[in-house]
Amino acid sequence: MKILIVSIWPIEKKSIGGTERFVKHLASSLKKDGYDIDVLMLSGKKRIIDGIHYYTIPFLQEKVDEYILKDFLDGLSDKILTKFADLFSKFNVGKYDIVHLNSLICYKVFPEKNRVITLHNYPLEFDQEWGNLHYNEMQRIIKSSNNDKNILTSPSSFYAKIHARDFNLKTEIIPHCLDKTHTYTKLNKKEIRKKLNLSNKYTILLPSRIDLEQKRPDLGLKAIALAKNKLPDFQVIFTGADNQYQENINYLKTIAIKNSIDCKFLKSVTMSEVYKISDLVLLPSKWETFGYCAVESLSLKIKTVLTNIPSFREIARGNQFAFISKHSERDIANSIIRAVNTNFLKLNTDKWSKKYSEELWVNNYLKIYHKFKTKHIND
């Protein structure tokens, strides 16, 4: 079976975005199991990662981000999605048995092929990215099309039900898996602190990109400020401090200075190392389709404070290291205090961990791919 996985975002060896990580990990896992895998990107550099060919389509710029893509698409409609699909038309897709797409804006890409479409956005996020009522437009386009060769998947049971209802198309639930390259390091804590120039204080980690709209690190820092007087001497670490977020970083620094909080902003770090020195992980997201960082921190038995969004509630279920909070400064502060003051014995999380095993994840996708052979596409 020859499979082409398509990404609208460029992928590099150390890509940190959720969709990019998903594509890279799935491609590598399938290749490891003996399947013939290629990846096609809308932009970026042609490369080989883990023996997999990453092909690229020359787009408007070498590296496309969400802002460039929005300007190019200028809204979503049948006509615009067809225009977008035309960018891929010169790629020889004939040799592939399955095309695995990773965005609804690819809905008209390679329509003649057997296609799996993994949904990495939830409905409101889709409108926030592409403009009001565009999710409704996607509903209309999908419902009015022939979906005999399409299978939808979602990492969240909550959102899978919504997509199935909205598109009138069964949506398979396949939670993303734990990527152990993000959780294992040979270095000890002392070596890591020296490498990152960090002190031996109680460490609170916010491991997501510094996006104030979705990830809400500002809300998390304000909650820490409220809880400050009831916490041990601590430091706060932010990862994902890329150049594009410099304005947001400056805003967080003003909050930290105002409240006398010791903050460090790290760029291009090895996440397994940062997790190892962390005592508490804080994820104050306003929305998530899944939650890689939540799975990673909980698998490492790190106390993790999460907002009560549907995907986080699903991940937290059955794991006692998770502390669920309402999406407010006061509630998050109270959850931080409760987490810090909770002492655990050696809790067993093996049963919880099995839900996010790589073997289960890959097998679930292989079952989906093999449905095309049996012709039971949406059974």
Coordinates of C-alpha atoms in Angstrom, one line a residue:
M1 CA 0.0 0.0 0.0
K2 CA 1.4 3.4 -1.1
I3 CA 0.2 6.4 1.0
L4 CA 0.6 10.1 0.4
I5 CA 0.2 12.3 3.5
V6 CA -0.5 16.0 2.6
S7 CA 0.3 19.0 4.8
I8 CA -0.6 22.6 4.1
W9 CA 2.3 23.6 6.5
P10 CA 6.0 23.1 5.9
I11 CA 7.6 20.4 8.0
E12 CA 11.1 20.4 9.4
K13 CA 13.0 18.0 11.7
K14 CA 12.0 20.0 14.8
S15 CA 8.5 21.2 13.8
I16 CA 6.4 22.0 16.9
G17 CA 2.9 22.7 15.5
G18 CA 0.3 20.0 16.2
T19 CA -0.6 19.3 12.6
E20 CA 3.1 19.2 11.6
R21 CA 3.9 16.9 14.5
F22 CA 1.0 14.6 13.6
V23 CA 2.1 14.3 9.9
K24 CA 5.8 13.7 10.7
H25 CA 5.0 11.1 13.4
L26 CA 2.4 9.2 11.4
A27 CA 4.7 9.1 8.4
S28 CA 7.6 7.8 10.4
S29 CA 5.5 5.2 12.3
L30 CA 3.9 3.8 9.1
K31 CA 7.4 3.7 7.4
K32 CA 8.7 1.8 10.4
D33 CA 5.9 -0.7 9.9
G34 CA 7.0 -1.3 6.3
Y35 CA 4.5 0.9 4.4
D36 CA 5.5 3.0 1.4
I37 CA 5.0 6.6 2.6
D38 CA 5.6 10.0 1.0
V39 CA 4.7 13.5 2.3
L40 CA 3.6 16.4 0.2
M41 CA 3.8 20.0 1.5
L42 CA 2.4 23.2 0.1
S43 CA 5.7 25.0 0.8
G44 CA 9.1 24.5 2.4
K45 CA 12.2 22.7 1.3
K46 CA 12.2 19.3 -0.3
R47 CA 14.0 17.0 2.2
I48 CA 14.3 13.4 3.5
I49 CA 13.4 12.8 7.2
D50 CA 13.6 9.3 8.7
G51 CA 14.0 7.9 5.2
I52 CA 10.7 9.5 4.0
H53 CA 10.6 11.9 1.0
Y54 CA 9.0 15.2 1.8
Y55 CA 8.0 16.8 -1.5
T56 CA 7.0 20.4 -1.9
I57 CA 4.8 22.4 -4.3
P58 CA 6.3 25.8 -5.1
F59 CA 3.9 28.3 -3.6
L60 CA 3.9 32.0 -3.3
Q61 CA 6.8 31.9 -0.8
E62 CA 9.3 29.4 0.5
K63 CA 7.5 29.0 3.8
V64 CA 3.7 29.5 4.1
D65 CA 2.1 30.5 7.4
E66 CA -1.5 31.1 8.2
Y67 CA -1.4 34.8 7.3
I68 CA 0.0 34.2 3.8
L69 CA -2.5 31.4 3.2
K70 CA -5.5 33.6 4.3
D71 CA -4.4 36.3 1.9
F72 CA -4.1 33.9 -0.9
L73 CA -7.5 32.2 -0.3
D74 CA -9.4 35.3 0.6
G75 CA -12.3 33.4 2.0
L76 CA -13.7 29.9 1.2
S77 CA -16.1 28.9 -1.5
D78 CA -16.3 26.2 -4.2
K79 CA -14.4 28.4 -6.6
I80 CA -11.6 29.3 -4.1
L81 CA -11.2 25.7 -2.9
T82 CA -10.9 24.6 -6.5
K83 CA -8.3 27.4 -7.1
F84 CA -6.4 26.1 -4.1
A85 CA -6.6 22.4 -5.3
D86 CA -5.2 23.5 -8.7
L87 CA -1.9 24.3 -6.9
F88 CA -1.5 20.5 -6.4
S89 CA -2.6 19.5 -10.0
K90 CA 0.9 19.0 -11.4
F91 CA 1.9 16.5 -8.7
N92 CA 1.8 12.9 -9.9
V93 CA -0.7 11.4 -7.5
G94 CA -1.5 8.4 -9.7
K95 CA 0.9 5.9 -8.0
Y96 CA -0.7 6.3 -4.5
D97 CA -3.5 4.0 -3.1
I98 CA -4.5 6.4 -0.3
V99 CA -4.2 10.2 0.1
H100 CA -4.3 11.4 3.7
L101 CA -5.3 15.1 4.0
N102 CA -4.9 17.2 7.1
S103 CA -7.2 20.2 6.5
L104 CA -10.7 20.9 5.3
I105 CA -9.4 23.5 2.9
C106 CA -7.8 20.5 1.0
Y107 CA -11.3 19.1 0.4
K108 CA -11.0 19.5 -3.4
V109 CA -7.4 18.3 -3.6
F110 CA -7.1 14.9 -5.4
P111 CA -10.8 14.1 -5.3
E112 CA -10.4 11.1 -7.6
K113 CA -8.3 9.3 -5.0
N114 CA -9.3 7.3 -1.8
R115 CA -8.9 10.0 0.8
V116 CA -8.7 10.1 4.6
I117 CA -9.2 13.7 6.0
T118 CA -8.1 14.2 9.6
L119 CA -9.8 17.2 11.2
H120 CA -7.3 19.3 13.2
N121 CA -9.7 22.2 13.7
Y122 CA -13.0 22.4 15.6
P123 CA -15.9 24.4 14.2
L124 CA -15.5 27.8 16.0
E125 CA -11.7 27.7 15.4
F126 CA -12.4 27.2 11.7
D127 CA -14.5 30.4 11.6
Q128 CA -11.9 32.3 13.7
E129 CA -9.2 31.3 11.2
W130 CA -11.1 31.8 7.9
G131 CA -13.9 34.2 8.8
N132 CA -17.4 34.1 10.1
L133 CA -19.8 31.5 8.5
H134 CA -17.0 29.8 6.6
Y135 CA -17.7 26.6 8.5
N136 CA -21.3 26.8 7.3
E137 CA -20.0 27.1 3.8
M138 CA -17.8 24.0 4.3
Q139 CA -20.9 22.1 5.5
R140 CA -22.7 23.0 2.4
I141 CA -19.8 22.0 0.1
I142 CA -19.3 18.7 1.8
K143 CA -23.0 17.8 2.1
S144 CA -23.5 18.5 -1.6
S145 CA -20.5 16.4 -2.8
N146 CA -20.0 12.7 -3.4
N147 CA -18.2 11.4 -0.3
D148 CA -17.9 7.7 -1.4
K149 CA -14.1 8.0 -1.4
N150 CA -13.8 10.1 1.8
I151 CA -13.3 9.1 5.4
L152 CA -13.2 11.7 8.1
T153 CA -11.2 11.3 11.4
S154 CA -10.9 13.4 14.6
P155 CA -8.8 13.0 17.7
S156 CA -11.7 14.0 19.9
S157 CA -14.9 12.1 20.5
F158 CA -16.7 15.3 21.3
Y159 CA -15.7 17.0 18.1
A160 CA -16.1 13.8 16.0
K161 CA -19.8 13.9 17.0
I162 CA -20.1 17.5 15.9
H163 CA -18.4 16.9 12.6
A164 CA -20.5 13.8 11.9
R165 CA -23.7 15.8 12.5
D166 CA -22.6 18.9 10.6
F167 CA -21.3 17.1 7.5
N168 CA -23.7 14.2 7.6
L169 CA -20.7 11.9 7.3
K170 CA -19.4 9.4 9.9
T171 CA -16.3 10.6 11.6
E172 CA -13.9 8.1 13.1
I173 CA -12.4 8.8 16.5
I174 CA -8.7 8.3 16.6
P175 CA -6.9 10.1 19.5
H176 CA -3.3 11.2 18.6
C177 CA -0.6 9.2 20.4
L178 CA 2.3 9.9 22.7
D179 CA 5.5 10.8 20.8
K180 CA 8.2 9.4 23.1
T181 CA 10.8 11.5 21.5
H182 CA 9.2 14.4 23.4
T183 CA 9.4 12.7 26.8
Y184 CA 12.7 10.9 27.0
T185 CA 16.1 12.4 27.7
K186 CA 19.4 10.9 28.9
L187 CA 20.4 14.1 30.7
N188 CA 19.8 14.5 34.4
K189 CA 18.1 17.5 36.0
K190 CA 21.3 19.2 37.0
E191 CA 22.7 18.9 33.5
I192 CA 19.5 20.3 32.0
R193 CA 19.4 23.3 34.3
K194 CA 23.0 24.1 33.6
K195 CA 22.4 23.8 29.8
L196 CA 19.3 26.1 30.0
N197 CA 20.8 28.5 32.6
L198 CA 17.9 27.8 35.0
S199 CA 17.9 27.7 38.8
N200 CA 16.8 24.9 41.1
K201 CA 13.5 26.5 42.0
Y202 CA 10.0 25.0 41.9
T203 CA 9.3 25.1 38.1
I204 CA 6.0 25.9 36.4
L205 CA 6.0 25.1 32.7
L206 CA 3.7 26.6 30.0
P207 CA 4.8 24.4 27.0
S208 CA 2.7 25.8 24.2
R209 CA 3.4 28.4 21.6
I210 CA 3.0 32.0 22.9
D211 CA -0.4 32.6 21.2
L212 CA -2.6 34.9 23.3
E213 CA -5.8 34.1 21.5
Q214 CA -5.8 30.3 21.7
K215 CA -3.2 29.2 24.2
R216 CA -3.7 32.1 26.7
P217 CA -0.3 32.2 28.4
D218 CA -1.3 35.7 29.7
L219 CA -4.3 34.2 31.5
G220 CA -2.0 31.5 33.0
L221 CA 0.6 34.1 34.2
K222 CA -2.1 36.3 35.7
A223 CA -3.5 33.2 37.6
I224 CA 0.0 32.4 38.8
A225 CA 0.3 36.0 40.1
L226 CA -3.0 35.4 42.1
A227 CA -1.6 32.2 43.5
K228 CA 1.9 33.5 44.1
N229 CA 1.8 34.0 47.9
K230 CA 0.7 30.4 48.5
L231 CA 3.4 28.8 46.4
P232 CA 7.0 27.9 47.1
D233 CA 9.8 30.0 45.6
F234 CA 9.3 29.3 41.9
Q235 CA 10.2 30.2 38.3
V236 CA 7.9 30.1 35.2
I237 CA 9.2 28.7 31.9
F238 CA 7.6 29.6 28.6
T239 CA 8.6 27.5 25.5
G240 CA 7.7 28.3 21.9
A241 CA 9.2 31.8 22.2
D242 CA 9.6 32.2 18.4
N243 CA 10.3 35.6 16.8
Q244 CA 6.8 35.9 15.5
Y245 CA 5.5 36.1 19.1
Q246 CA 7.9 38.9 20.2
E247 CA 5.1 41.3 20.9
N248 CA 3.3 38.7 23.0
I249 CA 6.5 38.0 24.9
N250 CA 6.9 41.6 25.7
Y251 CA 3.4 41.8 27.0
L252 CA 4.0 38.7 29.3
K253 CA 7.2 40.3 30.5
T254 CA 5.2 43.4 31.7
I255 CA 2.9 41.1 33.6
A256 CA 5.9 39.3 35.2
I257 CA 7.7 42.5 36.1
K258 CA 4.5 44.0 37.6
N259 CA 4.0 40.9 39.8
S260 CA 7.7 40.2 40.5
I261 CA 7.5 36.8 38.9
D262 CA 10.7 35.1 37.7
C263 CA 10.0 34.1 34.0
K264 CA 12.2 32.5 31.3
F265 CA 11.3 32.5 27.6
L266 CA 12.9 29.6 25.8
K267 CA 13.2 29.1 22.0
S268 CA 14.1 25.9 20.1
V269 CA 14.4 23.8 23.2
T270 CA 14.2 20.0 23.5
M271 CA 10.9 19.4 25.2
S272 CA 11.9 16.2 26.9
E273 CA 14.5 18.2 28.8
V274 CA 12.1 20.9 29.9
Y275 CA 9.5 18.4 31.1
K276 CA 12.1 16.6 33.2
I277 CA 12.9 19.7 35.3
S278 CA 9.2 20.8 35.6
D279 CA 7.2 20.3 38.8
L280 CA 3.9 21.6 37.3
V281 CA 2.6 22.1 33.8
L282 CA 0.0 24.7 33.1
L283 CA -2.3 24.6 30.0
P284 CA -4.7 27.5 30.1
S285 CA -6.0 27.1 26.5
K286 CA -9.2 28.6 25.3
W287 CA -9.7 25.8 22.8
E288 CA -7.8 22.7 21.5
T289 CA -8.8 20.0 19.0
F290 CA -6.6 17.6 20.9
G291 CA -3.7 18.4 23.3
Y292 CA -0.2 16.9 22.7
C293 CA 1.3 18.7 25.7
A294 CA -1.4 17.4 28.0
V295 CA -0.7 13.8 27.0
E296 CA 3.0 14.3 27.3
S297 CA 3.0 15.9 30.8
L298 CA 0.4 13.4 32.2
S299 CA 2.3 10.5 30.8
L300 CA 5.4 11.7 32.7
K301 CA 3.3 12.0 35.9
I302 CA 3.7 15.7 36.1
K303 CA 1.0 17.6 37.9
T304 CA -0.9 19.3 35.1
V305 CA -3.5 22.1 35.4
L306 CA -5.8 22.2 32.4
T307 CA -8.8 24.3 31.5
N308 CA -12.1 22.4 31.2
I309 CA -12.4 22.4 27.4
P310 CA -13.8 19.2 25.9
S311 CA -10.5 17.8 24.5
F312 CA -8.7 18.3 27.8
R313 CA -11.5 16.7 29.8
E314 CA -11.2 13.6 27.5
I315 CA -7.5 13.4 28.0
A316 CA -7.6 14.0 31.8
R317 CA -10.2 11.2 32.3
G318 CA -8.6 8.4 34.4
N319 CA -5.4 10.3 35.2
Q320 CA -5.0 11.6 38.8
F321 CA -2.2 14.0 37.9
A322 CA -4.7 16.2 36.0
F323 CA -6.4 19.2 37.7
I324 CA -9.3 20.6 35.7
S325 CA -10.1 24.2 36.1
K326 CA -12.7 26.7 34.7
H327 CA -11.3 29.2 32.2
S328 CA -10.8 32.1 34.7
E329 CA -7.8 33.6 36.6
R330 CA -9.3 32.8 40.0
D331 CA -10.2 29.2 39.2
I332 CA -6.9 28.5 37.5
A333 CA -5.1 30.0 40.5
N334 CA -7.0 27.8 42.9
S335 CA -6.2 24.7 40.8
I336 CA -2.5 25.6 40.8
I337 CA -2.5 25.9 44.6
R338 CA -4.4 22.6 44.9
A339 CA -2.0 20.8 42.6
V340 CA 1.1 22.1 44.4
N341 CA -0.3 21.0 47.8
T342 CA -1.4 17.5 46.6
N343 CA 1.0 14.7 47.4
F344 CA 0.9 11.5 45.4
L345 CA 2.1 8.1 46.2
K346 CA 3.3 5.9 43.3
L347 CA 0.2 6.0 41.2
N348 CA -0.1 3.6 38.3
T349 CA -1.1 5.3 35.0
D350 CA -0.5 2.2 32.7
K351 CA -4.2 1.8 31.8
W352 CA -4.5 5.5 30.9
S353 CA -1.3 5.4 28.9
K354 CA -2.5 2.5 26.7
K355 CA -5.1 4.8 25.1
Y356 CA -2.2 6.9 23.7
S357 CA 0.2 4.2 22.5
E358 CA 1.8 4.5 19.1
E359 CA 0.9 0.9 18.2
L360 CA -2.9 1.5 18.9
W361 CA -2.8 4.8 17.0
V362 CA -1.1 3.3 13.9
N363 CA -3.3 0.2 13.9
N364 CA -6.4 2.4 14.0
Y365 CA -5.3 4.3 10.9
L366 CA -4.4 1.1 9.1
K367 CA -7.9 -0.1 9.8
I368 CA -9.2 3.1 8.1
Y369 CA -6.9 2.7 5.1
H370 CA -7.9 -0.9 4.6
K371 CA -11.6 0.0 4.6
F372 CA -11.0 1.2 1.0
K373 CA -10.0 -2.3 0.0
T374 CA -13.1 -3.8 1.4
K375 CA -15.3 -0.9 0.1
H376 CA -16.9 -0.5 3.5
I377 CA -16.0 3.2 3.5
N378 CA -18.5 4.7 5.9
D379 CA -19.8 1.6 7.7

